[in-house]
Amino acid sequence: MTLLLEINNTSFQLDSLMIVQDTIYTFEIKNMEGEFYYENHSFHSISGTEIKNPNHQSQRCKILLRQLLKNINLHFPVEAFVIFVNPHFTLYQAPRELPIILPTQLHSFMTTLASKPSKLNSRHTKLAETLLLEHQYESPYTRRPAYYYRQLKKGITCPKCHAFMLKTENRMLMCGSCSWMENLDSAVMRSIEEFKLLFPDQKITTRVMVDWCGGEYSGKTIRRILVQNLTLKGYGRWTYFE
């Protein structure tokens, strides 16, 4: 189970965590393939292109986990390693002190871990239970900020650059920023899908969609598009679309 934790409004993810008698080990698991080399504290592909250093992420998680443990009054040493599991991964010039485990080192590393004393007690159980309680089931990056319908600027936006679309002839819209062109029916339906995402509990009605699309199109036009693409529900003043 991957742990998603948070400390001081900063989130971090642990791919794998092991609790032994006197230490917590965290492992950043990488399945990279190919030849790479280490130079000037950076990882590079064999062609010379610098890539994201996985050790930076691993050490960041180590620091944040230590802070979290301190905040909840659980004091354990933390060690962090990056584990490269793909047998077709090669890293040249890696310093011996770098906290990484290469595929050829994996067996001996696991043997060393297995040999460590591991008499667990209630303190370790409390640690495991607390970390599970701290696990965030929803990533903070998916949390929507507070917003209200009346605060939002209405109109159909460009799917490419998100500027507002301009009304043209022949049932077409054009982006005033990047000149993207789109059929009116397609643009209105795309805008309706955005409305449904932002306001999933609100009913789709002709009046609301006229307003949501910026008031540029008549109720007759919007209703035609709704009737052609959605299912009509209700009667009279309570009519809406799904």
Short mmCIF file of C-alpha atoms in Angstrom, two decimals:
data_model
loop_
_atom_site.label_atom_id
_atom_site.label_comp_id
_atom_site.label_asym_id
_atom_site.label_seq_id
_atom_site.Cartn_x
_atom_site.Cartn_y
_atom_site.Cartn_z
CA MET A 1 0.00 0.00 0.00
CA THR A 2 1.37 3.43 -0.97
CA LEU A 3 1.16 5.93 1.87
CA LEU A 4 0.13 9.49 1.09
CA LEU A 5 0.98 11.69 4.08
CA GLU A 6 0.84 15.38 4.85
CA ILE A 7 2.77 17.66 7.19
CA ASN A 8 2.32 21.45 7.41
CA ASN A 9 0.21 21.46 4.21
CA THR A 10 2.97 19.63 2.34
CA SER A 11 2.15 16.21 0.89
CA PHE A 12 4.56 13.35 0.29
CA GLN A 13 4.19 9.78 -0.91
CA LEU A 14 5.97 6.67 0.33
CA ASP A 15 6.14 3.80 -2.17
CA SER A 16 7.21 1.30 0.48
CA LEU A 17 7.95 1.44 4.19
CA MET A 18 9.52 -1.13 6.51
CA ILE A 19 9.53 -1.01 10.30
CA VAL A 20 12.25 -2.96 12.07
CA GLN A 21 13.26 -2.92 15.69
CA ASP A 22 15.23 0.32 15.76
CA THR A 23 14.69 1.97 12.35
CA ILE A 24 12.09 2.93 9.76
CA TYR A 25 13.17 2.31 6.16
CA THR A 26 11.49 4.04 3.25
CA PHE A 27 12.01 2.86 -0.32
CA GLU A 28 11.46 4.86 -3.51
CA ILE A 29 10.89 2.15 -6.13
CA LYS A 30 12.08 2.86 -9.68
CA ASN A 31 11.63 0.63 -12.75
CA MET A 32 13.88 2.65 -15.05
CA GLU A 33 15.55 0.85 -17.95
CA GLY A 34 18.70 1.72 -19.86
CA GLU A 35 22.16 3.16 -19.22
CA PHE A 36 22.70 6.23 -17.08
CA TYR A 37 25.58 7.93 -15.30
CA TYR A 38 25.95 10.05 -12.18
CA GLU A 39 27.85 13.33 -12.36
CA ASN A 40 27.83 16.57 -10.35
CA HIS A 41 25.06 15.26 -8.05
CA SER A 42 22.81 14.62 -11.04
CA PHE A 43 21.52 11.68 -13.06
CA HIS A 44 22.08 11.72 -16.84
CA SER A 45 21.03 9.45 -19.65
CA ILE A 46 23.91 7.94 -21.61
CA SER A 47 23.29 10.59 -24.29
CA GLY A 48 24.03 13.32 -21.73
CA THR A 49 20.49 14.51 -20.99
CA GLU A 50 19.97 15.35 -17.33
CA ILE A 51 16.98 13.61 -15.76
CA LYS A 52 15.12 14.11 -12.52
CA ASN A 53 17.21 12.89 -9.60
CA PRO A 54 15.13 10.24 -7.79
CA ASN A 55 17.33 10.57 -4.71
CA HIS A 56 16.13 14.14 -4.17
CA GLN A 57 12.53 12.93 -3.86
CA SER A 58 13.59 10.10 -1.55
CA GLN A 59 15.49 12.40 0.80
CA ARG A 60 12.65 14.94 0.78
CA CYS A 61 10.24 12.22 1.94
CA LYS A 62 12.73 11.18 4.62
CA ILE A 63 12.87 14.71 6.04
CA LEU A 64 9.08 15.14 5.94
CA LEU A 65 8.47 11.77 7.58
CA ARG A 66 10.85 12.72 10.40
CA GLN A 67 8.92 15.95 10.90
CA LEU A 68 5.61 14.07 10.95
CA LEU A 69 6.89 11.55 13.51
CA LYS A 70 8.17 14.37 15.70
CA ASN A 71 4.78 16.11 15.54
CA ILE A 72 2.96 12.99 16.71
CA ASN A 73 5.58 12.27 19.37
CA LEU A 74 6.91 9.05 17.84
CA HIS A 75 10.68 9.07 17.69
CA PHE A 76 12.25 6.58 15.28
CA PRO A 77 15.36 6.91 13.10
CA VAL A 78 14.47 7.06 9.40
CA GLU A 79 16.62 5.79 6.53
CA ALA A 80 15.66 6.25 2.88
CA PHE A 81 16.81 4.39 -0.22
CA VAL A 82 16.03 4.48 -3.91
CA ILE A 83 15.57 0.93 -5.20
CA PHE A 84 16.16 0.27 -8.92
CA VAL A 85 14.40 -3.02 -9.63
CA ASN A 86 14.75 -3.36 -13.41
CA PRO A 87 17.58 -5.80 -14.26
CA HIS A 88 18.21 -3.82 -17.45
CA PHE A 89 19.13 -0.65 -15.54
CA THR A 90 22.77 0.46 -15.32
CA LEU A 91 24.19 3.47 -13.48
CA TYR A 92 27.83 4.39 -14.04
CA GLN A 93 29.98 6.45 -11.65
CA ALA A 94 27.58 6.07 -8.72
CA PRO A 95 29.33 7.03 -5.44
CA ARG A 96 29.34 4.23 -2.86
CA GLU A 97 27.77 6.50 -0.24
CA LEU A 98 24.77 7.31 -2.43
CA PRO A 99 21.64 5.78 -0.77
CA ILE A 100 20.58 3.80 -3.82
CA ILE A 101 20.31 0.06 -4.45
CA LEU A 102 21.11 -1.14 -7.95
CA PRO A 103 19.55 -4.33 -9.38
CA THR A 104 22.74 -6.33 -8.79
CA GLN A 105 22.78 -5.21 -5.14
CA LEU A 106 19.16 -5.99 -4.39
CA HIS A 107 19.67 -9.58 -3.17
CA SER A 108 22.47 -8.72 -0.74
CA PHE A 109 20.57 -5.66 0.50
CA MET A 110 17.48 -7.73 1.29
CA THR A 111 19.64 -10.34 3.01
CA THR A 112 21.17 -7.61 5.19
CA LEU A 113 17.73 -6.26 6.11
CA ALA A 114 16.47 -9.73 6.97
CA SER A 115 19.39 -10.23 9.36
CA LYS A 116 18.62 -7.13 11.40
CA PRO A 117 17.03 -7.65 14.87
CA SER A 118 13.31 -7.13 14.61
CA LYS A 119 11.58 -7.74 17.93
CA LEU A 120 8.51 -5.58 17.56
CA ASN A 121 6.39 -4.39 20.47
CA SER A 122 3.38 -2.17 21.16
CA ARG A 123 5.41 0.93 20.28
CA HIS A 124 5.92 -0.37 16.75
CA THR A 125 2.23 -1.32 16.51
CA LYS A 126 1.27 2.20 17.53
CA LEU A 127 3.60 3.58 14.87
CA ALA A 128 2.04 1.45 12.12
CA GLU A 129 -1.52 2.26 13.21
CA THR A 130 -0.75 5.98 13.42
CA LEU A 131 0.75 6.07 9.93
CA LEU A 132 -2.33 4.35 8.55
CA LEU A 133 -4.54 6.89 10.30
CA GLU A 134 -2.45 9.71 8.83
CA HIS A 135 -2.84 8.30 5.31
CA GLN A 136 -4.62 10.75 2.99
CA TYR A 137 -7.11 8.91 0.79
CA GLU A 138 -7.63 11.99 -1.35
CA SER A 139 -4.67 13.72 -2.91
CA PRO A 140 -4.56 17.47 -2.09
CA TYR A 141 -3.97 18.08 -5.78
CA THR A 142 -7.50 16.86 -6.54
CA ARG A 143 -9.15 19.06 -3.94
CA ARG A 144 -11.15 21.87 -5.50
CA PRO A 145 -10.82 25.37 -4.09
CA ALA A 146 -14.00 26.99 -2.82
CA TYR A 147 -15.93 28.71 -5.62
CA TYR A 148 -19.47 29.96 -6.25
CA TYR A 149 -21.48 30.24 -9.45
CA ARG A 150 -22.04 33.97 -9.10
CA GLN A 151 -18.28 34.59 -8.81
CA LEU A 152 -17.39 32.95 -12.11
CA LYS A 153 -17.08 34.82 -15.37
CA LYS A 154 -19.50 33.27 -17.84
CA GLY A 155 -18.80 32.30 -21.42
CA ILE A 156 -17.37 29.51 -23.57
CA THR A 157 -13.62 29.09 -23.20
CA CYS A 158 -11.08 27.78 -25.70
CA PRO A 159 -10.04 24.14 -25.12
CA LYS A 160 -6.50 25.00 -26.21
CA CYS A 161 -5.55 28.19 -24.34
CA HIS A 162 -8.66 28.76 -22.13
CA ALA A 163 -9.29 32.28 -23.40
CA PHE A 164 -12.92 33.15 -24.13
CA MET A 165 -14.32 32.21 -27.53
CA LEU A 166 -15.87 34.79 -29.84
CA LYS A 167 -19.10 34.38 -31.78
CA THR A 168 -18.69 34.29 -35.59
CA GLU A 169 -20.92 33.50 -38.55
CA ASN A 170 -22.08 30.07 -39.70
CA ARG A 171 -22.49 28.68 -36.18
CA MET A 172 -18.77 28.82 -35.51
CA LEU A 173 -16.77 30.21 -32.61
CA MET A 174 -13.20 31.50 -32.73
CA CYS A 175 -10.73 31.99 -29.91
CA GLY A 176 -9.65 35.61 -29.71
CA SER A 177 -6.23 34.54 -28.42
CA CYS A 178 -5.05 31.52 -30.45
CA SER A 179 -7.65 31.57 -33.29
CA TRP A 180 -8.93 28.05 -32.51
CA MET A 181 -12.19 27.41 -34.41
CA GLU A 182 -15.03 25.23 -33.16
CA ASN A 183 -18.59 24.38 -34.14
CA LEU A 184 -21.19 26.08 -31.90
CA ASP A 185 -22.95 22.84 -30.91
CA SER A 186 -19.67 21.18 -29.94
CA ALA A 187 -18.52 24.23 -27.96
CA VAL A 188 -21.81 24.51 -26.06
CA MET A 189 -21.79 20.82 -25.14
CA ARG A 190 -18.18 21.07 -23.99
CA SER A 191 -19.12 24.04 -21.83
CA ILE A 192 -22.05 22.06 -20.39
CA GLU A 193 -19.68 19.21 -19.46
CA GLU A 194 -17.51 21.73 -17.62
CA PHE A 195 -20.58 23.00 -15.77
CA LYS A 196 -21.50 19.44 -14.75
CA LEU A 197 -17.99 18.89 -13.43
CA LEU A 198 -18.01 22.11 -11.41
CA PHE A 199 -21.62 21.86 -10.20
CA PRO A 200 -22.56 18.17 -10.18
CA ASP A 201 -25.63 18.77 -8.00
CA GLN A 202 -27.13 21.46 -10.22
CA LYS A 203 -29.74 20.66 -12.87
CA ILE A 204 -29.06 21.45 -16.52
CA THR A 205 -31.76 23.86 -17.69
CA THR A 206 -32.06 26.08 -20.75
CA ARG A 207 -32.06 29.26 -18.65
CA VAL A 208 -28.98 28.31 -16.66
CA MET A 209 -27.07 27.21 -19.77
CA VAL A 210 -27.87 30.45 -21.58
CA ASP A 211 -26.29 32.30 -18.67
CA TRP A 212 -23.39 29.85 -18.35
CA CYS A 213 -22.50 30.32 -22.02
CA GLY A 214 -22.24 34.06 -21.51
CA GLY A 215 -25.70 35.16 -22.69
CA GLU A 216 -24.45 35.26 -26.29
CA TYR A 217 -26.92 32.69 -27.57
CA SER A 218 -30.68 32.66 -27.47
CA GLY A 219 -32.72 30.29 -25.36
CA LYS A 220 -34.01 28.76 -28.57
CA THR A 221 -30.48 27.93 -29.76
CA ILE A 222 -29.36 26.51 -26.42
CA ARG A 223 -32.54 24.46 -26.07
CA ARG A 224 -32.10 23.00 -29.55
CA ILE A 225 -28.58 21.82 -28.63
CA LEU A 226 -29.79 20.39 -25.32
CA VAL A 227 -32.70 18.51 -26.94
CA GLN A 228 -30.40 17.03 -29.60
CA ASN A 229 -27.72 15.85 -27.18
CA LEU A 230 -29.34 15.21 -23.79
CA THR A 231 -32.45 13.58 -22.37
CA LEU A 232 -35.37 15.80 -21.41
CA LYS A 233 -36.70 15.29 -17.88
CA GLY A 234 -39.62 16.77 -15.94
CA TYR A 235 -42.51 18.93 -17.10
CA GLY A 236 -43.22 22.62 -17.60
CA ARG A 237 -41.23 24.94 -15.35
CA TRP A 238 -39.44 21.94 -13.78
CA THR A 239 -37.97 20.73 -17.10
CA TYR A 240 -34.29 19.88 -17.06
CA PHE A 241 -31.81 17.76 -19.03
CA GLU A 242 -29.54 14.82 -18.24
#
